[in-house]
PDB file of C-alpha atoms in Angstrom:
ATOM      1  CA  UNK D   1      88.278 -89.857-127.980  1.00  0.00           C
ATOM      2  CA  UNK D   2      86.969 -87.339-125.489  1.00  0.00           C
ATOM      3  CA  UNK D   3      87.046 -87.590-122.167  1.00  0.00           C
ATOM      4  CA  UNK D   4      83.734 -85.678-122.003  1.00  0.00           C
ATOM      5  CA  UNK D   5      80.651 -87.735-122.076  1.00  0.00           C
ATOM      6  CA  UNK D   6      77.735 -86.600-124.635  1.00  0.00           C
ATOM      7  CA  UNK D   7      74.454 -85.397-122.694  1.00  0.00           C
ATOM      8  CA  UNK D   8      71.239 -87.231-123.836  1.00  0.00           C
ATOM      9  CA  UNK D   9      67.919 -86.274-124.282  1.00  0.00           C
ATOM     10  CA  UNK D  10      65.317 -88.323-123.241  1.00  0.00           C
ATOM     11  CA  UNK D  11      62.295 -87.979-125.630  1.00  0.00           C
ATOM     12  CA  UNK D  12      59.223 -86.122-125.129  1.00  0.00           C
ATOM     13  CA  UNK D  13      56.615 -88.211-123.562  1.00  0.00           C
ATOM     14  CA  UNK D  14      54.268 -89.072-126.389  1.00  0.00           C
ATOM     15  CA  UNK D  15      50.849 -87.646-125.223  1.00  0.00           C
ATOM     16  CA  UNK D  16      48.371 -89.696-124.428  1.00  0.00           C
ATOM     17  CA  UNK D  17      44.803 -90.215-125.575  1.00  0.00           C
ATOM     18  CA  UNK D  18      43.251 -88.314-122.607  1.00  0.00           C
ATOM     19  CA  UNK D  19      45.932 -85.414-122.158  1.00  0.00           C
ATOM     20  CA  UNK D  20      45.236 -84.911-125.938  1.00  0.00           C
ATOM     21  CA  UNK D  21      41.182 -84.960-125.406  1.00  0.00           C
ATOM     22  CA  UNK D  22      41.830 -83.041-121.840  1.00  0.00           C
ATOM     23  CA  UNK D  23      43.736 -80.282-124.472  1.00  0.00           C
ATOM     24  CA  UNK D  24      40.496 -80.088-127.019  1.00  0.00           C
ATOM     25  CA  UNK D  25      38.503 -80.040-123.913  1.00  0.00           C
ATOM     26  CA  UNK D  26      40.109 -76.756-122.384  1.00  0.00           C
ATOM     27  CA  UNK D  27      39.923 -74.690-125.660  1.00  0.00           C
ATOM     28  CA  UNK D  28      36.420 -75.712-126.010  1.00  0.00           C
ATOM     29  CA  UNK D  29      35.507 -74.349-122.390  1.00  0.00           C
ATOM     30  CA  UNK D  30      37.219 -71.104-123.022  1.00  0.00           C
ATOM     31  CA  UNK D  31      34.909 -70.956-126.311  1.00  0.00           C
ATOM     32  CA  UNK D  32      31.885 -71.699-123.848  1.00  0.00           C
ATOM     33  CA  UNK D  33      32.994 -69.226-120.723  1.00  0.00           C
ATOM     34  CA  UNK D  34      32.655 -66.680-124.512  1.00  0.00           C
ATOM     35  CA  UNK D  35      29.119 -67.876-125.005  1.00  0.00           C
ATOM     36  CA  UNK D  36      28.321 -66.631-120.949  1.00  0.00           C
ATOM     37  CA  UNK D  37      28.238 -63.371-121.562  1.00  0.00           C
ATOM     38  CA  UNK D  38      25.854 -63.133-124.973  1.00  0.00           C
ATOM     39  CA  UNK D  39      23.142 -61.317-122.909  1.00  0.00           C
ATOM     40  CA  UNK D  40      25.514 -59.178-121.355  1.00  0.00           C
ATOM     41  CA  UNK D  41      27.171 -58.661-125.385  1.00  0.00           C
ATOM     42  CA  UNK D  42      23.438 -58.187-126.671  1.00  0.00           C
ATOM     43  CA  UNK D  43      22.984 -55.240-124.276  1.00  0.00           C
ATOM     44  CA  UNK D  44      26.007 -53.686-125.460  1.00  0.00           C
ATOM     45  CA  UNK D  45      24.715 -53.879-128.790  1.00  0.00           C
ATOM     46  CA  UNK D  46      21.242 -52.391-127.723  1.00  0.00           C
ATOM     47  CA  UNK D  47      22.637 -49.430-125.855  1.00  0.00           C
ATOM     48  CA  UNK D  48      25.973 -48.638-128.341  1.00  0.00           C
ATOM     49  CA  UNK D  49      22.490 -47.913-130.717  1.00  0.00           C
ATOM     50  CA  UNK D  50      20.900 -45.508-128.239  1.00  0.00           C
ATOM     51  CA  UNK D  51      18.375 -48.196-126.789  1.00  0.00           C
ATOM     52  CA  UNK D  52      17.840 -46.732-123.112  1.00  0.00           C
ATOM     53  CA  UNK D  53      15.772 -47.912-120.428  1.00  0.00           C
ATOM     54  CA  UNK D  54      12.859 -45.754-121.587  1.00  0.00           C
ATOM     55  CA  UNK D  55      13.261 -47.031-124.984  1.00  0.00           C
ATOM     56  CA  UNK D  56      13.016 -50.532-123.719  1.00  0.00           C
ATOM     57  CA  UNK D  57       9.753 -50.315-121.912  1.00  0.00           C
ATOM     58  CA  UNK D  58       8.073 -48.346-124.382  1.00  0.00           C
ATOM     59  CA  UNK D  59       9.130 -51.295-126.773  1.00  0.00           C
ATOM     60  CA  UNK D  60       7.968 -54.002-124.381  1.00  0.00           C
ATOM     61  CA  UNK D  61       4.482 -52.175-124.117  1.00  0.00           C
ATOM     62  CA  UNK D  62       4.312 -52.273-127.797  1.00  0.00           C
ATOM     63  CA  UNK D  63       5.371 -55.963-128.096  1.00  0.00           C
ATOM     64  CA  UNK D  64       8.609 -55.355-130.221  1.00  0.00           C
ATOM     65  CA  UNK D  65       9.023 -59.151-131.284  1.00  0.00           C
ATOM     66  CA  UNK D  66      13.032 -58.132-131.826  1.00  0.00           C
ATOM     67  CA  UNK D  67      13.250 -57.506-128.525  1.00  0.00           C
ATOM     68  CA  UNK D  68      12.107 -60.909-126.770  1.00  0.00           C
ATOM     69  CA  UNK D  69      13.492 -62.970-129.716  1.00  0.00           C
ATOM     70  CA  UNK D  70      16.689 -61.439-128.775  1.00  0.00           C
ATOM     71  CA  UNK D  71      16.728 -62.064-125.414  1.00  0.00           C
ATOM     72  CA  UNK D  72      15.383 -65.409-125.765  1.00  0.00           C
ATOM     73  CA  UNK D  73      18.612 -66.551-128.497  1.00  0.00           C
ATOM     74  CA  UNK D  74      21.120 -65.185-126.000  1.00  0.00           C
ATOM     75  CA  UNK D  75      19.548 -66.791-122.954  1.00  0.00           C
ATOM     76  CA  UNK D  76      19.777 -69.831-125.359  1.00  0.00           C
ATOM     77  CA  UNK D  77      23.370 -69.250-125.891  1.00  0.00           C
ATOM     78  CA  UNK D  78      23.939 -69.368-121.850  1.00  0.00           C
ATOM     79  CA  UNK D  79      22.419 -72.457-121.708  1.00  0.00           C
ATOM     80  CA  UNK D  80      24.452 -73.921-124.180  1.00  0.00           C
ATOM     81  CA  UNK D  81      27.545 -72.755-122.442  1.00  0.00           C
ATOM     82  CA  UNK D  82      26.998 -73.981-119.250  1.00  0.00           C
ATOM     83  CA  UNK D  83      25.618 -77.835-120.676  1.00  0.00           C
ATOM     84  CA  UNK D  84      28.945 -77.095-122.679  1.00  0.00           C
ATOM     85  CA  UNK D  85      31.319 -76.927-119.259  1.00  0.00           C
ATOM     86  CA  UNK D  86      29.510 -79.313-117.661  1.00  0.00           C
ATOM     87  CA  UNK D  87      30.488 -82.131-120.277  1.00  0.00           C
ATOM     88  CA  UNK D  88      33.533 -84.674-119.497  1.00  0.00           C
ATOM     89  CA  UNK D  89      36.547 -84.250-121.707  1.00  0.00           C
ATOM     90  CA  UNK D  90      36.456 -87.467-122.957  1.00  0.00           C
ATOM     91  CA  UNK D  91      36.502 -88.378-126.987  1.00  0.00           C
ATOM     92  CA  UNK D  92      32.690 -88.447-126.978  1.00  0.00           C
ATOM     93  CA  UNK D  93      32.306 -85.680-124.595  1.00  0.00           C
ATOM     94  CA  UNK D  94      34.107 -83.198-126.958  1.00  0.00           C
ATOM     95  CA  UNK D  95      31.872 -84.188-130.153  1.00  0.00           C
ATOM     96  CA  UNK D  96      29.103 -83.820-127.729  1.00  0.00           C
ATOM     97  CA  UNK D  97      30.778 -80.399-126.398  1.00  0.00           C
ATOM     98  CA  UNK D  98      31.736 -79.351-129.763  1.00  0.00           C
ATOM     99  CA  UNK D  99      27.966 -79.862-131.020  1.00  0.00           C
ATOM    100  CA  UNK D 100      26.576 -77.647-127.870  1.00  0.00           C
ATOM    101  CA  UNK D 101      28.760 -74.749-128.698  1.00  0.00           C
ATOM    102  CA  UNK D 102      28.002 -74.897-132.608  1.00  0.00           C
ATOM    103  CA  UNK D 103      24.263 -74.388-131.517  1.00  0.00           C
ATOM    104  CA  UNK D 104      24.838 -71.904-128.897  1.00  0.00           C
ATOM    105  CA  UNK D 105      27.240 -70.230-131.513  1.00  0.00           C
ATOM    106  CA  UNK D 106      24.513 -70.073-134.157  1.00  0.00           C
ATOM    107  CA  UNK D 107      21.744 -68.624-131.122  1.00  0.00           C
ATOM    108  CA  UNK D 108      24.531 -65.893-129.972  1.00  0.00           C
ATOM    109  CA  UNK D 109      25.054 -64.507-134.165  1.00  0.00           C
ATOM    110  CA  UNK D 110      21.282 -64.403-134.151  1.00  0.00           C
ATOM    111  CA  UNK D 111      20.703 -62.893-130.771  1.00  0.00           C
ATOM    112  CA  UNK D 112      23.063 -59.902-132.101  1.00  0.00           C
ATOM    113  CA  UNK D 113      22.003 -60.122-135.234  1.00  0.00           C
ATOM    114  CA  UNK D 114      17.768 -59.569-133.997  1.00  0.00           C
ATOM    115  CA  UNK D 115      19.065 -56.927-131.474  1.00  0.00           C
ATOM    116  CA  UNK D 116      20.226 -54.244-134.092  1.00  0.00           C
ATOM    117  CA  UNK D 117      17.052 -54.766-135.519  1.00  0.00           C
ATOM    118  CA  UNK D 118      15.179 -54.542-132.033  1.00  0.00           C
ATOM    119  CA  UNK D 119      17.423 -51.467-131.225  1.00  0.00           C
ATOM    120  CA  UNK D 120      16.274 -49.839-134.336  1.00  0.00           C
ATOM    121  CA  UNK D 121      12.927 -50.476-134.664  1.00  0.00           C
ATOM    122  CA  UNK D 122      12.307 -49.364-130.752  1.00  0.00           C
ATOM    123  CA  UNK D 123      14.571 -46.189-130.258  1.00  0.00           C
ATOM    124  CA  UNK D 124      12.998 -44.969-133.529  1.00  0.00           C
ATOM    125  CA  UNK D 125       8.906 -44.483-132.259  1.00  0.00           C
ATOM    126  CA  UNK D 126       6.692 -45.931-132.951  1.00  0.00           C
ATOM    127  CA  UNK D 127       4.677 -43.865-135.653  1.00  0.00           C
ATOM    128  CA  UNK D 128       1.998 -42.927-133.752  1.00  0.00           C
ATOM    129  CA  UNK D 129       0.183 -39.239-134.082  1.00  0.00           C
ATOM    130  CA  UNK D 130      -0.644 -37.188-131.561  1.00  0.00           C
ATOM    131  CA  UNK D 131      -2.523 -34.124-130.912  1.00  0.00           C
ATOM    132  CA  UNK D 132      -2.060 -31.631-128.753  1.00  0.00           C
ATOM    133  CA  UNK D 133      -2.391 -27.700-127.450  1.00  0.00           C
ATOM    134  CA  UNK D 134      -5.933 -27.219-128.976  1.00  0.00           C
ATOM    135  CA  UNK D 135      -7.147 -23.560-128.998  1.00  0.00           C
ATOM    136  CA  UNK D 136     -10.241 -21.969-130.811  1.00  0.00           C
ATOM    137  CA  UNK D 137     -10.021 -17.767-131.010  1.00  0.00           C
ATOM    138  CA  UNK D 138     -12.413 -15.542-132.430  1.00  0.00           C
ATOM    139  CA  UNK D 139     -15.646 -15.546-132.884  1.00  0.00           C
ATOM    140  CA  UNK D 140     -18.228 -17.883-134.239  1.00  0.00           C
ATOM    141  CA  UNK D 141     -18.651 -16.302-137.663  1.00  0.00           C
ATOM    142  CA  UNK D 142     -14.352 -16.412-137.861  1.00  0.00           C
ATOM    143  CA  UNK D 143     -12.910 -18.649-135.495  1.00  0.00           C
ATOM    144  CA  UNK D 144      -9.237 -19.786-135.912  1.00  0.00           C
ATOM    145  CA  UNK D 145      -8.198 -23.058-134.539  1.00  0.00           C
ATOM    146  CA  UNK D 146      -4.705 -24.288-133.641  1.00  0.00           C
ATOM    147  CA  UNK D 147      -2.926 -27.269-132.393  1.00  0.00           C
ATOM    148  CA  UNK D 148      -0.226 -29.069-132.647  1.00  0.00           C
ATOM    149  CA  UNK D 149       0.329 -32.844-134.797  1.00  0.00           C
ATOM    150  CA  UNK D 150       3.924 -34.576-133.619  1.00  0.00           C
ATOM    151  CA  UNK D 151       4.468 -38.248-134.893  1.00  0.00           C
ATOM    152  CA  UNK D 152       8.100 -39.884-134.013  1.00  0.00           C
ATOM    153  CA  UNK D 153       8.753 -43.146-136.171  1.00  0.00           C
ATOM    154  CA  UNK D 154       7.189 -42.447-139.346  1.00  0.00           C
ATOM    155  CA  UNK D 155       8.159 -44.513-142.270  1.00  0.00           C
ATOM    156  CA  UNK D 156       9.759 -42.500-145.317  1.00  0.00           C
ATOM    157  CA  UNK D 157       7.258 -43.350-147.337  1.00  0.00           C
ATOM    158  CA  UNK D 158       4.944 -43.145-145.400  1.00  0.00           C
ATOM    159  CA  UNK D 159       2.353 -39.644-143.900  1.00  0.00           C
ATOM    160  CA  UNK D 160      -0.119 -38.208-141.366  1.00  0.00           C
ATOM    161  CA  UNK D 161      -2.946 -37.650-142.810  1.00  0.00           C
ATOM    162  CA  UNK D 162      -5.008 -34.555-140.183  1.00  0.00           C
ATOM    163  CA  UNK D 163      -8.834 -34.021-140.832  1.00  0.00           C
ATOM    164  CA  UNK D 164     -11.026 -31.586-139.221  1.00  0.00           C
ATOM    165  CA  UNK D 165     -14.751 -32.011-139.626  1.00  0.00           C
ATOM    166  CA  UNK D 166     -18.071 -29.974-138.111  1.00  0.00           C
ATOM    167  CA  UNK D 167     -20.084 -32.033-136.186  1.00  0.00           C
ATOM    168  CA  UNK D 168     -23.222 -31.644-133.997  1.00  0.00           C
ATOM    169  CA  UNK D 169     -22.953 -31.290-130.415  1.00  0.00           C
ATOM    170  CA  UNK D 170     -24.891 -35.046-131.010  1.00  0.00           C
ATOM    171  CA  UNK D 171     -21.495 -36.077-132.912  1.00  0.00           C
ATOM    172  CA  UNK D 172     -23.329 -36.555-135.884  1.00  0.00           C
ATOM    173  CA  UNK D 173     -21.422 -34.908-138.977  1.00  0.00           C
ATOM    174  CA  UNK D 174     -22.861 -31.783-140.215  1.00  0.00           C
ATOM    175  CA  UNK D 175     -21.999 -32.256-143.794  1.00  0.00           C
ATOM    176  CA  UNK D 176     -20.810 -36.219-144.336  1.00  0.00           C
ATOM    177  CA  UNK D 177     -17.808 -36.310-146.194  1.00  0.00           C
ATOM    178  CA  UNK D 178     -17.162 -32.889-146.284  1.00  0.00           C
ATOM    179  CA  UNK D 179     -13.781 -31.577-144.445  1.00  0.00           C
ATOM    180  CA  UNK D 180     -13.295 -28.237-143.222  1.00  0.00           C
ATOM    181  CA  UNK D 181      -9.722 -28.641-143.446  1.00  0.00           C
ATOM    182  CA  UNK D 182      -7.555 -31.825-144.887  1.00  0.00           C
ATOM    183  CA  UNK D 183      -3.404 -32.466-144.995  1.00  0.00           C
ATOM    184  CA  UNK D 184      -1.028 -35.129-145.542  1.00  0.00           C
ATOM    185  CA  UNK D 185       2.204 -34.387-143.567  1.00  0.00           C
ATOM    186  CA  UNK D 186       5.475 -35.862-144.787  1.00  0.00           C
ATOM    187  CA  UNK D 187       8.337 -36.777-142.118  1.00  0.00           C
ATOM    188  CA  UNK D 188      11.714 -35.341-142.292  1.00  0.00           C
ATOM    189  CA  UNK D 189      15.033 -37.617-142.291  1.00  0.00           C
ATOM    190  CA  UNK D 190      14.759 -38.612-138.917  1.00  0.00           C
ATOM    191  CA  UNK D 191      10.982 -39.943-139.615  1.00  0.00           C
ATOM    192  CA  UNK D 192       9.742 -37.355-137.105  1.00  0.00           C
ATOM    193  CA  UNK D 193       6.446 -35.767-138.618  1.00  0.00           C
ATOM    194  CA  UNK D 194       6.014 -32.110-136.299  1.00  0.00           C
ATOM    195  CA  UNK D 195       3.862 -29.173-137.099  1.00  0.00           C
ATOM    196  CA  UNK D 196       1.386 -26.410-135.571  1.00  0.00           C
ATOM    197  CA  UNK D 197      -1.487 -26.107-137.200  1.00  0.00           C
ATOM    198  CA  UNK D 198      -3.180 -23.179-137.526  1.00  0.00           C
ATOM    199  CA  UNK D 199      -6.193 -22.462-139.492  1.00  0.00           C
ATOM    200  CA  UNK D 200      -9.197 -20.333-140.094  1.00  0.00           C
ATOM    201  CA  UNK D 201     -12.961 -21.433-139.984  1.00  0.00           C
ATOM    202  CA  UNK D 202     -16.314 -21.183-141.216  1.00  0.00           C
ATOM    203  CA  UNK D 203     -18.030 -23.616-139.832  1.00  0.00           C
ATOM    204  CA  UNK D 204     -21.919 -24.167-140.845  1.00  0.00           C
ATOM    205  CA  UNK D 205     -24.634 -22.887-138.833  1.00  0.00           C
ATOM    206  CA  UNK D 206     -25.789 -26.568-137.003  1.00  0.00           C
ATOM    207  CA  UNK D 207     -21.873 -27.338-136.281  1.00  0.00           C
ATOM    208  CA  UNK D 208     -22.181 -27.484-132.501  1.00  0.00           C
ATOM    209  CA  UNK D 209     -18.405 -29.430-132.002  1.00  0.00           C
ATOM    210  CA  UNK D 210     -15.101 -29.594-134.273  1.00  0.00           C
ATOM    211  CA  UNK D 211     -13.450 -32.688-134.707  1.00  0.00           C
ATOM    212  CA  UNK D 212      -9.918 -33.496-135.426  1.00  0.00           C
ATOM    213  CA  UNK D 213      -8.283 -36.672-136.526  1.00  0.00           C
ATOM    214  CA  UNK D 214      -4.574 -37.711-137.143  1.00  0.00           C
ATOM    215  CA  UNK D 215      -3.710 -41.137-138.394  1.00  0.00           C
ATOM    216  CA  UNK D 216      -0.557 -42.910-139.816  1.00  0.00           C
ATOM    217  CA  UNK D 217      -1.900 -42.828-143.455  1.00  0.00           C
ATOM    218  CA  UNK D 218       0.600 -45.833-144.638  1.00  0.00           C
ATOM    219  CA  UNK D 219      -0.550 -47.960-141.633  1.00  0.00           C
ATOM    220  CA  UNK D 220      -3.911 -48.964-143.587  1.00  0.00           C
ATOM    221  CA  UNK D 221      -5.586 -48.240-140.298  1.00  0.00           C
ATOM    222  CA  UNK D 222      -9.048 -47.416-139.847  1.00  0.00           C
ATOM    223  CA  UNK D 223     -10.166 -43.908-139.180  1.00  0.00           C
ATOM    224  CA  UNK D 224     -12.480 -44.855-136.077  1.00  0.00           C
ATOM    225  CA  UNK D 225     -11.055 -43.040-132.999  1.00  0.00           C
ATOM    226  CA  UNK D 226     -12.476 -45.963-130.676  1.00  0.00           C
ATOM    227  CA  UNK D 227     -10.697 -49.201-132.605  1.00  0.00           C
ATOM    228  CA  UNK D 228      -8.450 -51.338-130.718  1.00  0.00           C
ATOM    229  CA  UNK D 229      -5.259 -51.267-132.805  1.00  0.00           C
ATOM    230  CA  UNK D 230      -1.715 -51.011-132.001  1.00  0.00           C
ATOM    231  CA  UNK D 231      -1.325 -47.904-134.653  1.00  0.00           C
ATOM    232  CA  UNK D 232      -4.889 -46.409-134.264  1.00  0.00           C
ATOM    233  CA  UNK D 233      -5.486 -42.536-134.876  1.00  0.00           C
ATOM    234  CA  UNK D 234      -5.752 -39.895-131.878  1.00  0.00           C
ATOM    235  CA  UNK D 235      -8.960 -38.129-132.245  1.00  0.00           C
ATOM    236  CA  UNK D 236      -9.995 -34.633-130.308  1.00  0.00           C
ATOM    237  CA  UNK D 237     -13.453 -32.991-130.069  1.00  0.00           C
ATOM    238  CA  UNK D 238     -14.025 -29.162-128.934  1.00  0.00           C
ATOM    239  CA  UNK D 239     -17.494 -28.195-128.473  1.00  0.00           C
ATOM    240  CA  UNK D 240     -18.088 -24.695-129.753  1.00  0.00           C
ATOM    241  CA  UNK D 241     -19.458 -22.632-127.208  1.00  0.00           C
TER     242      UNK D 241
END
């Protein structure tokens, strides 16, 4: 026999119930610490898609619902994660953990999901007309107006219709249902409908103003300049001297 004695190894130490819940416990607080930062990842979303600040206000002023539900699911998500950390790592405590973060989970996909959507529907316009740089030349008996129609956000399918129409320095129309000039302008790829406008005129003898509407034709919105709408149309009036 040997002279040299064997070395033993003492076994592991068999875990115990609370190390082993203590364990579950830790990876399920670095899955909530994740969870923190969903309004901080929803940003990242919104901006890596070109939402600035601008784009943000302009889409708060138009009560963008993507928008608020977004930040709503992600401040959601926080709230889960911190109930989530604040739980004992216990048996129960990790079902109860484990349920918190399966909820804030599920408000963090849809807070990213909702923010693509906000970040596209804002930085895109909001498909309202407008009109601008109005000019009448000439003289009465052959005027030539001009001005300018720019939409950003139109739909594909959709078009701005323009209208111009005499009218009496009363506002009444000269000749109802009668336009001196009609269009329906198409947007290009980027849903941007731009154009300068300019046309000539022979306006009838009582026609004391010319008036000039623009509206989103595939809104279904009414044509009356004073209605209070989120899409209505922009309306101008130039009195004839």
């Amino acid at each position: 026999m040997s002279g040299v004695p064997k070395l033993s190894r003492d076994p592991a130490p068999d875990l115990t119930s609370e190390m082993i819940q203590a364990g579950i416990g830790k990876r399920l607080d670095d899955v909530a610490k994740i969870l923190a930062g969903a309004l901080v990842a929803v940003t990242g979303v919104m901006t890596a898609l070109g939402l600035r600040s601008e784009f943000v206000f302009v889409a708060l002023n138009n009560e963008s619902w993507p928008i608020y539900v977004a930040s709503l699911c992600a401040i959601v998500a926080i709230v889960c994660s911190i109930v989530a950390l604040l739980i004992h790592p216990t048996r129960r405590g990790n079902l109860w953990e484990t349920a918190v973060l399966i909820l804030g989970v599920v408000f963090y996909m849809v807070a990213l999901s909702v923010a693509v959507i906000g970040a596209a529907k804002a930085a895109g316009g909001n498909g309202r007309p407008s009109i601008t740089d109005v000019r009448v030349d000439g003289s009465r008996s052959s005027l030539r107006l001009s001005f300018d129609i720019r939409a950003d956000g139109v739909e594909t399918w959709s078009s701005i219709g323009v209208y111009v129409a005499a009218e009496t320095v009363d506002g009444e129309p000269v000749d109802e249902g009668v336009d001196l000039y009609s269009s329906s302008l198409r947007p290009n790829d980027k849903g941007v409908v731009e154009q300068r406008i300019s046309i000539p005129l022979s306006p009838p003898p009582q026609t004391g103003a010319i008036h000039i509407i623009a509206l989103n034709a595939g809104d279904g919105t009414e044509d009356e300049c004073e209605t209070r709408t989120q899409q209505g149309p922009a309306c101008t009036t130039y009195l004839l001297p």
